Short mmCIF file of C-alpha atoms in Angstrom, two decimals:
data_model
loop_
_atom_site.label_atom_id
_atom_site.label_comp_id
_atom_site.label_asym_id
_atom_site.label_seq_id
_atom_site.Cartn_x
_atom_site.Cartn_y
_atom_site.Cartn_z
CA MET Y 143 132.22 89.89 151.77
CA ASP Y 144 129.07 91.92 152.27
CA LEU Y 145 126.44 89.25 152.75
CA ASN Y 146 123.65 91.76 153.23
CA MET Y 147 124.32 93.46 149.94
CA HIS Y 148 124.41 90.18 148.09
CA LEU Y 149 121.18 88.90 149.57
CA ASN Y 150 119.35 92.13 148.80
CA ALA Y 151 120.77 92.79 145.36
CA PRO Y 152 118.21 93.02 142.58
CA HIS Y 153 117.41 89.70 140.96
CA SER Y 154 119.35 89.58 137.77
CA MET Y 155 119.26 86.87 135.21
CA GLY Y 156 122.93 86.56 134.34
CA THR Y 157 121.72 84.35 131.57
CA THR Y 158 122.41 82.95 128.23
CA ILE Y 159 119.59 83.30 125.72
CA ILE Y 160 119.55 82.25 122.08
CA GLY Y 161 117.10 82.40 119.19
CA VAL Y 162 117.77 80.64 115.90
CA THR Y 163 115.73 80.36 112.68
CA TYR Y 164 115.70 77.15 110.72
CA ASN Y 165 114.01 75.94 107.59
CA GLY Y 166 110.37 76.07 108.73
CA GLY Y 167 110.44 77.85 112.09
CA VAL Y 168 112.50 78.98 115.04
CA VAL Y 169 114.20 77.44 118.07
CA LEU Y 170 114.57 79.49 121.26
CA GLY Y 171 116.93 78.39 124.02
CA ALA Y 172 117.95 79.59 127.49
CA ASP Y 173 119.64 78.52 130.71
CA SER Y 174 117.77 78.57 134.03
CA ARG Y 175 119.82 80.53 136.58
CA THR Y 176 118.49 83.62 138.33
CA SER Y 177 121.09 85.21 140.59
CA THR Y 178 120.94 87.79 143.39
CA GLY Y 179 124.56 88.91 143.43
CA MET Y 180 126.52 85.72 144.11
CA TYR Y 181 123.54 83.74 145.40
CA VAL Y 182 121.48 81.67 142.98
CA ALA Y 183 117.95 82.78 143.78
CA ASN Y 184 116.33 80.32 141.39
CA ARG Y 185 118.22 77.47 139.74
CA ALA Y 186 115.29 76.32 137.65
CA SER Y 187 113.67 79.42 136.22
CA ASP Y 188 111.81 79.58 132.93
CA LYS Y 189 113.23 82.39 130.88
CA ILE Y 190 111.28 81.65 127.72
CA THR Y 191 107.91 83.31 128.15
CA GLN Y 192 104.82 83.05 126.01
CA LEU Y 193 103.44 86.22 124.40
CA THR Y 194 100.86 84.63 122.10
CA ASP Y 195 100.17 81.11 120.82
CA ASN Y 196 102.83 81.51 118.18
CA VAL Y 197 105.29 84.06 119.63
CA TYR Y 198 107.63 83.58 122.58
CA VAL Y 199 110.26 85.83 124.13
CA CYS Y 200 113.60 85.01 125.81
CA ARG Y 201 114.26 87.30 128.76
CA SER Y 202 117.61 88.53 130.10
CA GLY Y 203 118.86 91.29 132.39
CA SER Y 204 116.72 92.37 135.30
CA ALA Y 205 114.15 89.65 136.07
CA ALA Y 206 111.53 92.16 137.22
CA ASP Y 207 111.93 94.48 134.25
CA SER Y 208 111.75 91.70 131.71
CA GLN Y 209 108.70 90.15 133.38
CA VAL Y 210 106.84 93.46 133.42
CA VAL Y 211 107.64 94.18 129.78
CA SER Y 212 106.48 90.68 128.79
CA ASP Y 213 103.26 91.10 130.76
CA TYR Y 214 102.43 94.41 129.10
CA VAL Y 215 103.20 93.10 125.62
CA ARG Y 216 101.11 89.98 126.24
CA TYR Y 217 98.20 92.18 127.23
CA PHE Y 218 98.52 94.46 124.18
CA LEU Y 219 98.95 91.52 121.83
CA HIS Y 220 95.89 89.82 123.24
CA GLN Y 221 93.78 92.88 122.45
CA HIS Y 222 95.39 93.23 119.05
CA THR Y 223 94.63 89.59 118.20
CA ILE Y 224 90.98 90.07 119.11
CA GLN Y 225 90.70 93.21 116.97
CA LEU Y 226 92.53 91.70 114.04
CA GLY Y 227 90.58 88.44 114.19
CA GLN Y 228 93.70 86.40 113.52
CA PRO Y 229 97.00 85.59 115.28
CA ALA Y 230 99.39 88.52 115.58
CA THR Y 231 102.55 88.45 113.50
CA VAL Y 232 106.00 88.07 115.09
CA LYS Y 233 106.93 91.48 113.71
CA VAL Y 234 104.10 93.23 115.53
CA ALA Y 235 105.03 91.47 118.79
CA ALA Y 236 108.63 92.58 118.39
CA TYR Y 237 107.57 96.14 117.60
CA LEU Y 238 105.53 96.36 120.78
CA VAL Y 239 108.41 95.01 122.88
CA ARG Y 240 110.70 97.54 121.25
CA LEU Y 241 108.27 100.41 121.86
CA LEU Y 242 108.24 99.69 125.60
CA SER Y 243 112.00 99.11 125.79
CA TYR Y 244 112.88 102.26 123.89
CA ASN Y 245 110.41 104.61 125.51
CA ASN Y 246 111.45 103.49 129.00
CA LYS Y 247 115.12 103.09 128.36
CA ASN Y 248 116.10 105.23 131.32
CA ILE Y 249 114.31 102.94 133.76
CA LEU Y 250 114.60 99.47 132.26
CA GLU Y 251 117.54 97.11 132.05
CA THR Y 252 116.49 94.16 129.94
CA GLY Y 253 117.63 92.48 126.75
CA LEU Y 254 115.05 90.38 124.93
CA ILE Y 255 114.87 88.02 121.99
CA VAL Y 256 111.45 87.69 120.37
CA GLY Y 257 110.90 84.62 118.21
CA GLY Y 258 107.92 82.95 116.61
CA TRP Y 259 106.12 81.76 113.52
CA ASP Y 260 103.32 83.36 111.51
CA LYS Y 261 101.67 82.46 108.24
CA TYR Y 262 102.96 85.51 106.33
CA GLU Y 263 106.69 85.49 107.08
CA GLY Y 264 107.29 82.04 108.56
CA GLY Y 265 109.84 81.74 111.38
CA LYS Y 266 111.43 85.03 112.49
CA ILE Y 267 113.82 86.14 115.24
CA TYR Y 268 114.08 89.73 116.48
CA GLY Y 269 116.79 90.88 118.89
CA ILE Y 270 115.94 93.79 121.20
CA PRO Y 271 119.02 94.64 123.27
CA LEU Y 272 119.36 97.20 126.06
CA GLY Y 273 118.63 100.55 124.41
CA GLY Y 274 115.54 99.42 122.55
CA THR Y 275 117.01 98.73 119.11
CA LEU Y 276 114.97 96.37 116.98
CA ILE Y 277 116.93 94.12 114.69
CA GLU Y 278 115.65 91.19 112.66
CA GLN Y 279 118.29 88.48 112.52
CA PRO Y 280 118.62 84.88 111.31
CA PHE Y 281 119.91 84.11 114.81
CA ALA Y 282 120.35 86.17 117.97
CA ILE Y 283 122.24 85.68 121.22
CA GLY Y 284 121.93 87.63 124.45
CA GLY Y 285 122.71 87.76 128.14
CA SER Y 286 126.02 87.66 129.96
CA GLY Y 287 126.81 84.18 128.67
CA SER Y 288 126.49 85.25 125.05
CA SER Y 289 129.93 86.90 125.14
CA TYR Y 290 131.41 83.40 124.95
CA LEU Y 291 129.31 82.39 121.98
CA TYR Y 292 130.06 84.98 119.29
CA GLY Y 293 132.99 83.07 117.88
CA PHE Y 294 131.16 79.75 118.23
CA PHE Y 295 128.19 80.96 116.15
CA ASP Y 296 130.43 82.56 113.54
CA GLN Y 297 131.77 79.09 112.92
CA ALA Y 298 128.81 76.82 113.58
CA TRP Y 299 125.81 78.74 112.17
CA LYS Y 300 124.55 77.91 108.71
CA GLU Y 301 121.51 78.91 106.69
CA GLY Y 302 118.66 76.43 106.15
CA MET Y 303 119.25 73.93 108.96
CA THR Y 304 116.72 71.28 109.86
CA LYS Y 305 114.78 71.41 113.10
CA ASP Y 306 116.99 68.85 114.83
CA GLU Y 307 120.21 70.49 113.68
CA ALA Y 308 118.98 73.84 114.96
CA GLU Y 309 117.93 72.45 118.31
CA GLN Y 310 121.23 70.61 118.79
CA LEU Y 311 123.08 73.81 117.94
CA VAL Y 312 121.12 75.76 120.54
CA VAL Y 313 121.61 73.14 123.28
CA LYS Y 314 125.32 72.94 122.54
CA ALA Y 315 125.70 76.71 122.60
CA VAL Y 316 123.84 77.23 125.90
CA SER Y 317 125.82 74.39 127.42
CA LEU Y 318 129.13 75.98 126.35
CA ALA Y 319 128.08 79.31 127.80
CA ILE Y 320 127.03 77.69 131.08
CA ALA Y 321 130.48 76.13 131.33
CA ARG Y 322 132.24 79.49 131.10
CA ASP Y 323 129.78 82.04 132.52
CA GLY Y 324 129.29 82.05 136.29
CA ALA Y 325 125.96 83.82 135.96
CA SER Y 326 124.49 81.09 133.73
CA GLY Y 327 123.71 77.57 134.84
CA GLY Y 328 121.13 74.98 135.70
CA VAL Y 329 119.20 73.33 132.87
CA VAL Y 330 118.73 74.12 129.20
CA CYS Y 331 115.18 74.87 128.04
CA THR Y 332 114.33 75.02 124.38
CA VAL Y 333 111.11 76.00 122.62
CA VAL Y 334 110.54 75.03 118.99
CA ILE Y 335 107.88 77.07 117.11
CA ASN Y 336 106.68 76.22 113.63
CA LEU Y 337 103.60 75.67 111.48
CA GLU Y 338 102.53 72.70 113.59
CA GLY Y 339 102.73 74.53 116.89
CA VAL Y 340 104.99 74.85 119.90
CA THR Y 341 107.18 72.19 121.56
CA ARG Y 342 109.04 72.68 124.82
CA ASN Y 343 112.10 70.59 125.56
CA PHE Y 344 114.14 70.20 128.71
CA TYR Y 345 117.78 69.17 129.04
CA PRO Y 346 118.91 68.65 132.64
CA GLY Y 347 122.33 70.12 133.45
CA ASP Y 348 123.92 66.85 134.41
CA LYS Y 349 122.95 65.25 131.09
CA LEU Y 350 124.80 67.86 129.06
CA GLN Y 351 128.07 67.08 127.37
CA LEU Y 352 131.21 67.88 129.37
CA TRP Y 353 133.57 70.42 127.89
CA HIS Y 354 137.28 71.13 128.36
CA GLU Y 355 138.40 70.80 131.98
CA GLU Y 356 134.89 70.11 133.25
CA LEU Y 357 134.72 67.42 135.92
CA GLU Y 358 132.32 64.51 136.17
CA PRO Y 359 129.59 65.24 138.66
CA GLN Y 360 130.32 63.58 142.02
CA ASN Y 361 127.84 62.56 144.68
CA SER Y 362 130.21 63.16 147.51
CA LEU Y 363 133.91 63.83 147.94
CA LEU Y 364 133.93 61.04 150.53
CA ASP Y 365 133.65 58.61 147.62
CA ILE Y 366 137.19 59.58 146.67
CA LEU Y 367 138.52 58.58 150.08
CA ASN Y 368 136.70 55.25 150.00
CA SER Y 369 137.71 54.36 146.49
CA PRO Y 370 140.63 51.92 145.86
CA SER Y 371 142.98 54.57 144.47
CA PRO Y 372 142.16 57.89 145.96
CA GLU Y 373 143.16 60.46 143.34
CA PRO Y 374 141.11 63.61 143.43
CA MET Y 375 140.87 65.79 140.31
CA ASN Y 376 141.24 62.65 138.23
CA ILE Y 377 139.80 63.59 134.88
CA MET H 186 60.85 105.28 101.52
CA SER H 187 60.47 108.76 102.95
CA SER H 188 58.33 109.42 105.95
CA ILE H 189 57.97 112.27 108.37
CA GLY H 190 58.86 111.39 111.93
CA THR H 191 56.89 114.11 113.57
CA GLY H 192 58.20 114.78 117.01
CA TYR H 193 60.68 111.90 117.09
CA ASP H 194 63.11 113.39 114.65
CA LEU H 195 64.40 116.37 116.54
CA SER H 196 67.39 114.70 118.15
CA VAL H 197 69.72 111.87 117.32
CA THR H 198 69.20 110.56 120.84
CA THR H 199 65.49 109.91 120.30
CA PHE H 200 64.03 106.65 119.05
CA SER H 201 60.69 106.63 117.26
CA PRO H 202 58.00 104.22 118.44
CA ASP H 203 58.78 101.91 115.55
CA GLY H 204 62.45 101.71 116.52
CA ARG H 205 64.06 104.13 114.07
CA VAL H 206 66.42 107.00 114.67
CA PHE H 207 65.22 109.57 112.19
CA GLN H 208 68.19 111.90 112.35
CA ILE H 209 70.41 109.13 111.03
CA GLU H 210 67.98 108.45 108.22
CA TYR H 211 67.95 112.13 107.32
CA ALA H 212 71.75 112.09 107.28
CA ALA H 213 71.54 109.23 104.79
CA LYS H 214 69.31 111.42 102.61
CA ALA H 215 72.10 114.00 102.44
CA VAL H 216 74.27 111.24 100.98
CA ASP H 217 71.58 110.25 98.50
CA ASN H 218 71.48 113.78 97.13
CA SER H 219 75.13 113.91 96.20
CA GLY H 220 76.91 112.77 93.05
CA THR H 221 77.32 109.03 92.53
CA VAL H 222 80.35 107.32 94.00
CA ILE H 223 81.19 103.75 93.08
CA GLY H 224 83.88 101.27 93.99
CA ILE H 225 84.64 97.81 92.62
CA LYS H 226 86.99 95.06 93.71
CA CYS H 227 88.67 93.43 90.74
CA LYS H 228 90.84 90.38 90.99
CA ASP H 229 94.06 92.37 91.42
CA GLY H 230 92.88 95.54 93.14
CA ILE H 231 90.27 98.23 93.74
CA VAL H 232 88.95 100.94 91.42
CA MET H 233 86.91 103.89 92.72
CA GLY H 234 85.09 106.52 90.72
CA VAL H 235 83.23 109.71 91.63
CA GLU H 236 80.74 111.74 89.64
CA LYS H 237 81.73 115.24 90.74
CA LEU H 238 78.89 117.63 89.98
CA ILE H 239 80.38 120.96 89.01
CA ALA H 240 78.76 123.88 90.78
CA SER H 241 80.39 126.62 88.76
CA LYS H 242 82.08 126.83 85.35
CA MET H 243 84.85 128.84 86.93
CA MET H 244 86.05 125.94 89.05
CA LEU H 245 89.48 124.63 88.13
CA PRO H 246 89.21 121.07 86.83
CA GLY H 247 90.99 118.70 89.17
CA SER H 248 90.28 120.77 92.27
CA ASN H 249 88.00 119.67 95.09
CA ARG H 250 89.20 116.11 95.15
CA ARG H 251 86.68 113.62 96.43
CA ILE H 252 89.00 110.60 96.60
CA HIS H 253 91.57 110.97 99.35
CA SER H 254 94.49 108.77 100.15
CA VAL H 255 94.48 107.62 103.76
CA HIS H 256 97.79 105.80 103.70
CA ARG H 257 100.04 104.58 100.94
CA HIS H 258 97.95 101.48 100.47
CA SER H 259 94.41 102.77 100.94
CA GLY H 260 92.03 105.50 99.86
CA MET H 261 88.56 106.84 100.56
CA ALA H 262 85.93 108.18 98.19
CA VAL H 263 83.38 110.43 99.90
CA ALA H 264 79.76 111.15 99.00
CA GLY H 265 77.57 113.72 100.74
CA LEU H 266 78.64 116.79 102.68
CA ALA H 267 82.20 117.43 101.57
CA ALA H 268 83.26 119.18 104.76
CA ASP H 269 82.05 116.28 106.88
CA GLY H 270 83.97 113.99 104.60
CA ARG H 271 87.16 115.95 105.15
CA GLN H 272 86.84 115.44 108.88
CA ILE H 273 86.46 111.69 108.50
CA VAL H 274 89.42 111.49 106.14
CA ALA H 275 91.56 113.43 108.62
CA ARG H 276 90.59 110.99 111.35
CA ALA H 277 91.29 107.98 109.15
CA LYS H 278 94.73 109.34 108.25
CA SER H 279 95.51 109.87 111.88
CA GLU H 280 94.38 106.32 112.79
CA ALA H 281 96.47 104.88 110.01
CA THR H 282 99.68 106.68 110.98
CA ASN H 283 99.12 105.92 114.64
CA TYR H 284 98.70 102.21 113.90
CA GLN H 285 101.86 102.23 111.83
CA SER H 286 103.91 103.88 114.55
CA VAL H 287 102.71 101.50 117.28
CA TYR H 288 102.56 98.17 115.42
CA GLY H 289 105.16 98.83 112.76
CA GLU H 290 103.08 97.78 109.77
CA PRO H 291 100.47 99.48 107.53
CA ILE H 292 97.01 99.33 109.04
CA PRO H 293 95.01 96.35 107.75
CA VAL H 294 92.04 97.58 105.71
CA LYS H 295 89.59 95.71 107.93
CA GLU H 296 90.95 97.47 111.01
CA LEU H 297 90.84 100.86 109.28
CA ALA H 298 87.24 100.32 108.22
CA GLU H 299 86.27 99.39 111.78
CA ARG H 300 87.93 102.47 113.20
CA VAL H 301 86.28 104.78 110.67
CA ALA H 302 82.91 103.13 111.28
CA SER H 303 83.33 103.52 115.05
CA TYR H 304 84.13 107.18 114.61
CA VAL H 305 81.11 107.78 112.41
CA HIS H 306 78.94 105.88 114.87
CA LEU H 307 80.30 107.93 117.75
CA CYS H 308 78.60 110.99 116.35
CA THR H 309 75.22 109.29 116.46
CA LEU H 310 75.34 108.75 120.22
CA TYR H 311 75.31 112.23 121.69
CA TRP H 312 72.73 114.97 121.39
CA TRP H 313 75.35 117.71 121.14
CA LEU H 314 76.81 116.16 117.99
CA ARG H 315 75.15 115.63 114.67
CA PRO H 316 75.66 112.54 112.53
CA PHE H 317 78.10 112.84 109.63
CA GLY H 318 76.25 113.55 106.42
CA CYS H 319 78.48 111.42 104.25
CA GLY H 320 78.88 107.92 102.98
CA ILE H 321 82.31 106.50 102.41
CA ILE H 322 83.76 103.92 100.08
CA LEU H 323 87.08 102.72 101.42
CA GLY H 324 89.42 100.69 99.29
CA GLY H 325 92.78 99.29 100.24
CA TYR H 326 95.37 96.62 99.54
CA ASP H 327 97.00 94.84 102.44
CA ARG H 328 98.58 91.46 103.20
CA ASP H 329 95.25 89.72 102.70
CA GLY H 330 94.74 91.22 99.26
CA PRO H 331 92.52 94.03 97.98
CA GLN H 332 89.45 94.86 100.05
CA LEU H 333 86.52 97.24 99.62
CA TYR H 334 84.39 98.57 102.48
CA MET H 335 81.46 100.95 102.62
CA VAL H 336 80.63 103.04 105.70
CA GLU H 337 77.20 104.61 106.09
CA PRO H 338 76.22 107.62 108.26
CA SER H 339 74.75 105.23 110.81
CA GLY H 340 78.19 103.75 111.41
CA ILE H 341 77.46 100.45 109.66
CA SER H 342 80.37 99.08 107.70
CA TYR H 343 80.34 96.07 105.41
CA ARG H 344 82.80 94.55 103.02
CA TYR H 345 81.76 94.51 99.35
CA PHE H 346 82.74 93.35 95.88
CA GLY H 347 81.03 96.38 94.42
CA ALA H 348 79.38 99.35 96.11
CA ALA H 349 77.60 102.51 95.05
CA ILE H 350 76.28 105.54 96.93
CA GLY H 351 74.70 108.83 95.90
CA LYS H 352 72.11 109.85 93.35
CA GLY H 353 72.52 107.08 90.84
CA LYS H 354 73.25 104.28 93.26
CA GLN H 355 70.36 102.03 92.24
CA ALA H 356 71.24 102.19 88.55
CA ALA H 357 74.94 101.89 89.34
CA LYS H 358 74.40 98.81 91.50
CA THR H 359 72.46 97.16 88.67
CA GLU H 360 75.33 97.86 86.31
CA ILE H 361 77.97 96.61 88.74
CA GLU H 362 76.05 93.38 89.27
CA LYS H 363 76.31 92.70 85.57
CA LEU H 364 80.11 92.76 85.71
CA LYS H 365 82.19 89.63 86.22
CA LEU H 366 84.44 91.16 88.84
CA SER H 367 86.36 88.05 89.83
CA GLU H 368 87.77 87.73 86.32
CA MET H 369 88.34 91.40 85.65
CA THR H 370 91.69 93.13 86.01
CA CYS H 371 91.86 96.68 87.33
CA ARG H 372 92.85 98.01 83.95
CA GLU H 373 89.56 96.73 82.53
CA GLY H 374 87.80 97.88 85.69
CA VAL H 375 88.83 101.47 85.10
CA PHE H 376 86.92 101.58 81.82
CA GLU H 377 83.93 99.84 83.36
CA VAL H 378 83.76 102.36 86.21
CA ALA H 379 84.01 105.27 83.77
CA LYS H 380 81.24 103.80 81.64
CA ILE H 381 78.97 103.27 84.63
CA ILE H 382 79.41 106.79 85.94
CA TYR H 383 78.61 108.21 82.54
CA LYS H 384 75.60 105.96 82.25
CA VAL H 385 74.05 106.90 85.57
CA HIS H 386 74.70 110.60 85.16
CA ASP H 387 71.42 112.39 84.68
CA GLU H 388 71.94 114.83 81.80
CA ALA H 389 68.63 116.53 82.36
CA LYS H 390 68.98 117.39 86.03
CA ASP H 391 72.74 118.00 86.38
CA LYS H 392 74.56 119.47 83.43
CA ALA H 393 78.27 119.42 83.96
CA PHE H 394 80.24 116.88 85.87
CA GLU H 395 83.84 115.81 86.24
CA LEU H 396 84.81 112.18 86.58
CA GLU H 397 87.43 111.47 89.23
CA MET H 398 88.98 108.04 89.60
CA SER H 399 91.63 106.29 91.65
CA TRP H 400 92.93 102.77 91.88
CA VAL H 401 95.06 100.61 94.10
CA CYS H 402 96.20 97.40 92.49
CA ASP H 403 99.14 95.22 91.54
CA GLU H 404 99.90 97.50 88.64
CA SER H 405 100.23 100.51 90.90
CA LYS H 406 102.40 98.46 93.26
CA GLN H 407 99.62 98.13 95.80
CA GLN H 408 99.56 101.89 96.32
CA LEU H 409 96.75 104.35 95.80
CA ARG H 410 97.16 106.30 92.58
CA LYS H 411 95.06 108.96 90.89
CA ILE H 412 93.75 108.33 87.44
CA HIS H 413 93.90 111.69 85.76
CA LEU H 414 90.91 112.55 83.69
CA PHE H 415 90.60 115.52 81.44
CA PHE H 416 87.60 116.93 79.70
CA ASP H 417 87.71 117.77 76.10
CA ALA H 418 85.84 121.06 76.53
CA PHE H 419 84.31 121.13 73.09
CA ASN H 420 82.54 117.86 72.81
CA SER H 421 82.63 116.64 76.42
CA ASN H 422 84.42 113.42 75.67
CA PRO H 423 86.60 112.21 78.49
CA ILE H 424 90.19 111.58 77.68
CA LEU H 425 91.34 108.86 79.96
CA LEU H 426 94.85 109.27 81.24
CA LEU H 427 96.29 106.62 83.51
CA ALA H 428 98.73 108.35 85.84
CA THR H 429 102.31 107.56 86.64
CA PHE H 430 102.97 104.21 85.09
CA CYS H 431 101.59 104.45 81.58
CA SER H 432 103.24 105.04 78.24
CA ASP H 433 102.04 107.15 75.34
CA ASP H 434 100.75 104.13 73.47
CA LEU H 435 98.51 103.31 76.36
CA LEU H 436 97.27 106.87 76.54
CA GLU H 437 96.21 106.78 72.91
CA GLU H 438 94.65 103.39 73.42
CA SER H 439 92.74 104.62 76.45
CA LYS H 440 91.49 107.68 74.62
CA ALA H 441 90.26 105.58 71.74
CA ALA H 442 88.59 103.05 74.01
CA ALA H 443 86.83 105.70 76.08
CA ARG H 444 85.52 107.45 73.00
CA THR H 445 84.24 104.21 71.53
CA ALA H 446 82.56 103.28 74.77
CA LEU H 447 80.86 106.64 74.96
CA GLU H 448 79.61 106.33 71.42
CA GLU H 449 78.25 102.90 72.19
CA MET H 450 76.57 104.28 75.27
CA ASP H 451 75.05 107.12 73.31
CA ALA H 452 73.77 104.64 70.82
CA ASP H 453 71.84 102.75 73.50
#
């Protein structure tokens, strides 16, 4: 139990991040836990970062690396938008993220999901995992919690969902991953991007549905002793 | 509008008292002395044509191209000093490929025009460089449709429906203004451009010329394509040959149409 090592370990976002396209736009979702080894450094972090008015990115892996990459891309995209005279496309944003990830692959450790809406292609999701691959997908999952979601998405994903269906799918998925992955937790943040604009939603952890073997949140274990029939672990 | 700027015209870094930079104006004169270059924007694409004045009868027809492709979707027709033009084309090609490798998509025509204009303008800022002695008509087809730009030696760049530079530019502009470009397809535009070039060609001053044309339109899948043109050596009638995507019927049709048009022109 090396406390020192744990407290000084690099901040890593264990994370679950998701990006899903629906009929008319995209929904991005993420948990909110940033861990330093076993210690939760930030239980309410915002992992969905804005790149432009219409393009957002979900960050996973090293918190520092992903923040720096996002900052650079935001800067380049800002200049690009000014030169172009119109909003940048999601594809260009994803290409820039990929360029940085690939060219610095020896130094960086960050997996990103770029999602947004533009007037030419509509809603698009691009996954950019560790090595700097760029892959356009109808939906993308990333982070340590995503391991538990591959089977779930194989079964639950369908083409052409509505906005509400897509958002419910994302919230459910992040919530399932939080239940199983120790490095994911906290609240679920979603960002919906479409023709009309951007909407952020917030789902507190204690309001999420309980899954198999999950216990009801308790204020204090003393309540069990004071209750009429003290039976701990009573599901 | 020629005037002598005595004393103020020795360097591109000198303004005259009435606010002109004479070296740039002289560069524009180099453009005015070259063969006519025109470009038109039709409803489905761009057509560009160049009146290539032939210096020697021993030159191989089809050599010394004046319309260069910058990227798959865009091309440049150059008037003025050909060597200067080559330099600008090389720079434009390099900008286009660099944009593609960084941003992952073909360079928007507006962006390309701005970069070319900036480069041309750069050479008007320093005394150890001379301005480029060429005017450029840049046509391309990107996500926002077909677009036509013209860049002058001063570095000014505007977007046009129809543009002309070179010897016969005044006459050519008058002819272009008569056309209903918004209703014309590129196929029709090709014949119109050929007719205009023939019309503005000055038989008395410059004997032989070769007509070079290119287009980028829906029919050529939004890519720049050459329109091959051959001279019938005996009676100097152009035989119009639309490259790559045409059939023999069309070739015959084009030949007939070009000949008729020429006859009508001669009759004027």
